[in-house]
Short mmCIF file of C-alpha atoms in Angstrom, two decimals:
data_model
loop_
_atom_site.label_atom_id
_atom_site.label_comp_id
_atom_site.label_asym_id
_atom_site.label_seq_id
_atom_site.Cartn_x
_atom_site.Cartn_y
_atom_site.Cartn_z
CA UNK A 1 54.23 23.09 10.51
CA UNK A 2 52.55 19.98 8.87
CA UNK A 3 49.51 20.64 10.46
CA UNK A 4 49.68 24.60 9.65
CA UNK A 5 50.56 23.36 5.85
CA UNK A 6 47.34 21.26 5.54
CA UNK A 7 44.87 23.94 6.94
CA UNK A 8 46.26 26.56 4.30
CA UNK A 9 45.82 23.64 1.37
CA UNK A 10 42.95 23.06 2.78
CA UNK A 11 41.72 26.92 2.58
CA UNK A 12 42.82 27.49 -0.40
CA UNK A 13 40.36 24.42 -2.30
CA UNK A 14 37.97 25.43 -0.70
CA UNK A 15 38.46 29.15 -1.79
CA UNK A 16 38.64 28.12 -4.96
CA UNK A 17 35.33 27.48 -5.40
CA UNK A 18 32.29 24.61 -6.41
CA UNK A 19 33.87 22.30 -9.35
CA UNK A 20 32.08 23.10 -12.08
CA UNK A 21 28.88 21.75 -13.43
CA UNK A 22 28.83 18.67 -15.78
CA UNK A 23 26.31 18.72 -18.05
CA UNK A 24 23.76 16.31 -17.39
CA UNK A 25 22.03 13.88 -19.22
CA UNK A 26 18.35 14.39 -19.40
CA UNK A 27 16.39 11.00 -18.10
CA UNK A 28 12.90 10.33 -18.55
CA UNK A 29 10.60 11.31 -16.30
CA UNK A 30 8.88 8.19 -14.13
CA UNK A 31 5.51 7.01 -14.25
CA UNK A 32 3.26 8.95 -11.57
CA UNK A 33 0.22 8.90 -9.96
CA UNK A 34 -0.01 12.51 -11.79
CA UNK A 35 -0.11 11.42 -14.91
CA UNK A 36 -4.24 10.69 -16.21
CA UNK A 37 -3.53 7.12 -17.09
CA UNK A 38 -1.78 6.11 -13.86
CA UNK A 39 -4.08 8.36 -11.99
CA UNK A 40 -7.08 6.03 -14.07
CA UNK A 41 -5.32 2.68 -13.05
CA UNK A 42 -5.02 4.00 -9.61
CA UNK A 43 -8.90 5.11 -9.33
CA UNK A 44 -9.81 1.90 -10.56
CA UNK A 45 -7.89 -0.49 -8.62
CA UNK A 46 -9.20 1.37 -5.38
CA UNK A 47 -12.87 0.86 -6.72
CA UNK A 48 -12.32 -2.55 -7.49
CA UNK A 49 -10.81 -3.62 -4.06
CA UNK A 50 -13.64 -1.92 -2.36
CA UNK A 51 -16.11 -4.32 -4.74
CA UNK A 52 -14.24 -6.67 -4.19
CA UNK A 53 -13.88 -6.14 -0.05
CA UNK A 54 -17.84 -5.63 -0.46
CA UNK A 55 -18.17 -9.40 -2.35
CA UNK A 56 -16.17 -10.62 0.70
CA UNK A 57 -18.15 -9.14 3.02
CA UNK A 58 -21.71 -9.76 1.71
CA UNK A 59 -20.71 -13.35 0.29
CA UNK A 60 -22.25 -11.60 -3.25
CA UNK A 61 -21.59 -13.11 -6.71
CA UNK A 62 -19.49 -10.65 -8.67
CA UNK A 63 -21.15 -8.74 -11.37
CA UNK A 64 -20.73 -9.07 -15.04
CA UNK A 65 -19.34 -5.23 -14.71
CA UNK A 66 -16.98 -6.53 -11.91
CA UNK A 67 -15.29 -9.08 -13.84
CA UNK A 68 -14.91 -6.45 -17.13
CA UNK A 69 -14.09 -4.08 -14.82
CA UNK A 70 -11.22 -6.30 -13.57
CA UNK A 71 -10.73 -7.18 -17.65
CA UNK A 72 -9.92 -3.29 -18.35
CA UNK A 73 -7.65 -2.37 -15.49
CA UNK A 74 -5.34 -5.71 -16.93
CA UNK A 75 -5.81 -3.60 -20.22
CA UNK A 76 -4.54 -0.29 -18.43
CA UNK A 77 -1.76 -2.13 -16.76
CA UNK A 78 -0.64 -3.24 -20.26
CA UNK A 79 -0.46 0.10 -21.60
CA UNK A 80 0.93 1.38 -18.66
CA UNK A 81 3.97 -1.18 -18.64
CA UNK A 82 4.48 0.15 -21.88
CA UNK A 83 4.22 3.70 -22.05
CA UNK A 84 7.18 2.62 -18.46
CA UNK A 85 8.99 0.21 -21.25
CA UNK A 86 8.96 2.91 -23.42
CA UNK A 87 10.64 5.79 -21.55
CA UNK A 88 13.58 3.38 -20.20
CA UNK A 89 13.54 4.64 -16.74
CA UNK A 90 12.30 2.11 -14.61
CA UNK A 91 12.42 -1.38 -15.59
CA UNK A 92 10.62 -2.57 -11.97
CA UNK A 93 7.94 -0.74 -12.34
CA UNK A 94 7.13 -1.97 -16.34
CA UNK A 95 7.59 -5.69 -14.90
CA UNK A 96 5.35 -5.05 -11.58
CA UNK A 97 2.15 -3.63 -14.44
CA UNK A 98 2.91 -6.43 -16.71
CA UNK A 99 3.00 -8.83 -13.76
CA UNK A 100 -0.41 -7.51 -12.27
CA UNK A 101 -2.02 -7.48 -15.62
CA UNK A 102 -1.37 -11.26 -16.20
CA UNK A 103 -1.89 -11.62 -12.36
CA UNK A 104 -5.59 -9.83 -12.90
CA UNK A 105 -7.45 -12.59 -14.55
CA UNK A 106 -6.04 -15.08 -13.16
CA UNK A 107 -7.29 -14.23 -10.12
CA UNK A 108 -10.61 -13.22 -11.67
CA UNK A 109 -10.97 -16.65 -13.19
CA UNK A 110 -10.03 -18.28 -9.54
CA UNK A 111 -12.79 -16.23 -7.92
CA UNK A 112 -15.12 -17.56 -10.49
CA UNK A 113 -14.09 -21.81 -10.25
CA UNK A 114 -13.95 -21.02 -6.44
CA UNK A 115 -17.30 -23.48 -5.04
CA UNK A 116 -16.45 -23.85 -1.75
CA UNK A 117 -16.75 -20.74 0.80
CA UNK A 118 -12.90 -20.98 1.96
CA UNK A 119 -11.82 -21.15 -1.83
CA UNK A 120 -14.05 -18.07 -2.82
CA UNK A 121 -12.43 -16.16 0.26
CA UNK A 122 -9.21 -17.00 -0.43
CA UNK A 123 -9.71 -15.93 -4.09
CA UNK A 124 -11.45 -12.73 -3.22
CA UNK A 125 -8.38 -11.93 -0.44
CA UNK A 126 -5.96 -12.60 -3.06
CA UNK A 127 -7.96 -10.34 -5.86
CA UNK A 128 -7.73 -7.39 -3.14
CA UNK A 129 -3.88 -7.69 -2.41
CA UNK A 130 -3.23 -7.84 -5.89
CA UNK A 131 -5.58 -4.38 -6.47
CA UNK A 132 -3.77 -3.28 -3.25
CA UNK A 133 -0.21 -3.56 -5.14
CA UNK A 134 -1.67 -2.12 -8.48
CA UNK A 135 -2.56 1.31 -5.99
CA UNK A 136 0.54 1.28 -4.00
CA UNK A 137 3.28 0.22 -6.97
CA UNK A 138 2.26 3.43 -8.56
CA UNK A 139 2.07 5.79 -5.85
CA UNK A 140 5.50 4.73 -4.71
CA UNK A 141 7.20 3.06 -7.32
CA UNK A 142 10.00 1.09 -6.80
CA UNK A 143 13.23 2.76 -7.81
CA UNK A 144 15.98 1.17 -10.32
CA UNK A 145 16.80 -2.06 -10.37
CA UNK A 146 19.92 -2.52 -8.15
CA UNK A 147 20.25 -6.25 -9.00
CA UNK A 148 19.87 -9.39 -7.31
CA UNK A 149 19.50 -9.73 -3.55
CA UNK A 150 22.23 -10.90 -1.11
CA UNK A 151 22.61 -14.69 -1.41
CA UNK A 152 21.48 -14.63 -4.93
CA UNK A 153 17.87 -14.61 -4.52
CA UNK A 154 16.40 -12.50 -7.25
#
């Protein structure tokens, strides 16, 4: 009879009913690749790392345009980490922006001291990686911050 006890228990929650809904707290919505000025940064960091692929390529001096171009996606970045900061919702993806936007002209200014052909390769190869991430951070952001790794590494 145990057995017979459980399955009618068992019936009866289940007849009863879904628990009723909890009100939920309404969260911010994240940054997408919808949105005009992540759609902007997006468009821009694709042009660039084609430039930039075509500098590699063609062993070309980048353009004054190139390097403001670079100059104005950091700006857009900025803003972006913000507008992220802002909203509350994803504290990754503000520190990945503000990260590439300092990362920008650095790498800009290493490209421009590189005088040696490996140096200038290396700085154009790290330039495109870094537009690579600005694309692909945005059109999958990470999702909240679960904390530090295993083994402490952060």
């Amino acid at each position: 009879m145990p057995c017979a006890a459980l399955a009618a228990s068992t019936l009866l929650w289940m007849a009863a009913g879904p628990a009723p809904a909890r009100p939920e707290t309404p969260v911010p919505a994240p940054a997408t690749a919808l949105e005009p000025l992540f759609a902007d940064i997006v468009a821009r960091a694709q042009g660039l790392k084609g430039q930039a692929e075509t500098l590699r390529q063609t062993k070309a001096v980048a353009s004054e345009a190139f390097k403001t171009e670079v100059a104005d996606l950091a700006a857009l970045n900025m803003v972006g980490q913000q507008r992220v900061r802002d909203r509350g919702n994803d504290g990754d993806l503000a520190c990945i922006l503000r990260g590439i936007a300092e990362d920008l002209p650095v790498k800009l200014a290493a490209l421009q001291l590189a005088s040696e052909p490996a140096d200038r390769d290396l700085a154009l190869r790290e330039l495109i990686y870094l537009l690579n991430d600005n694309v692909e951070v945005i059109i999958a952001p990470p999702g909240p911050s679960a904390g530090p790794a295993p083994g402490g590494a952060i």
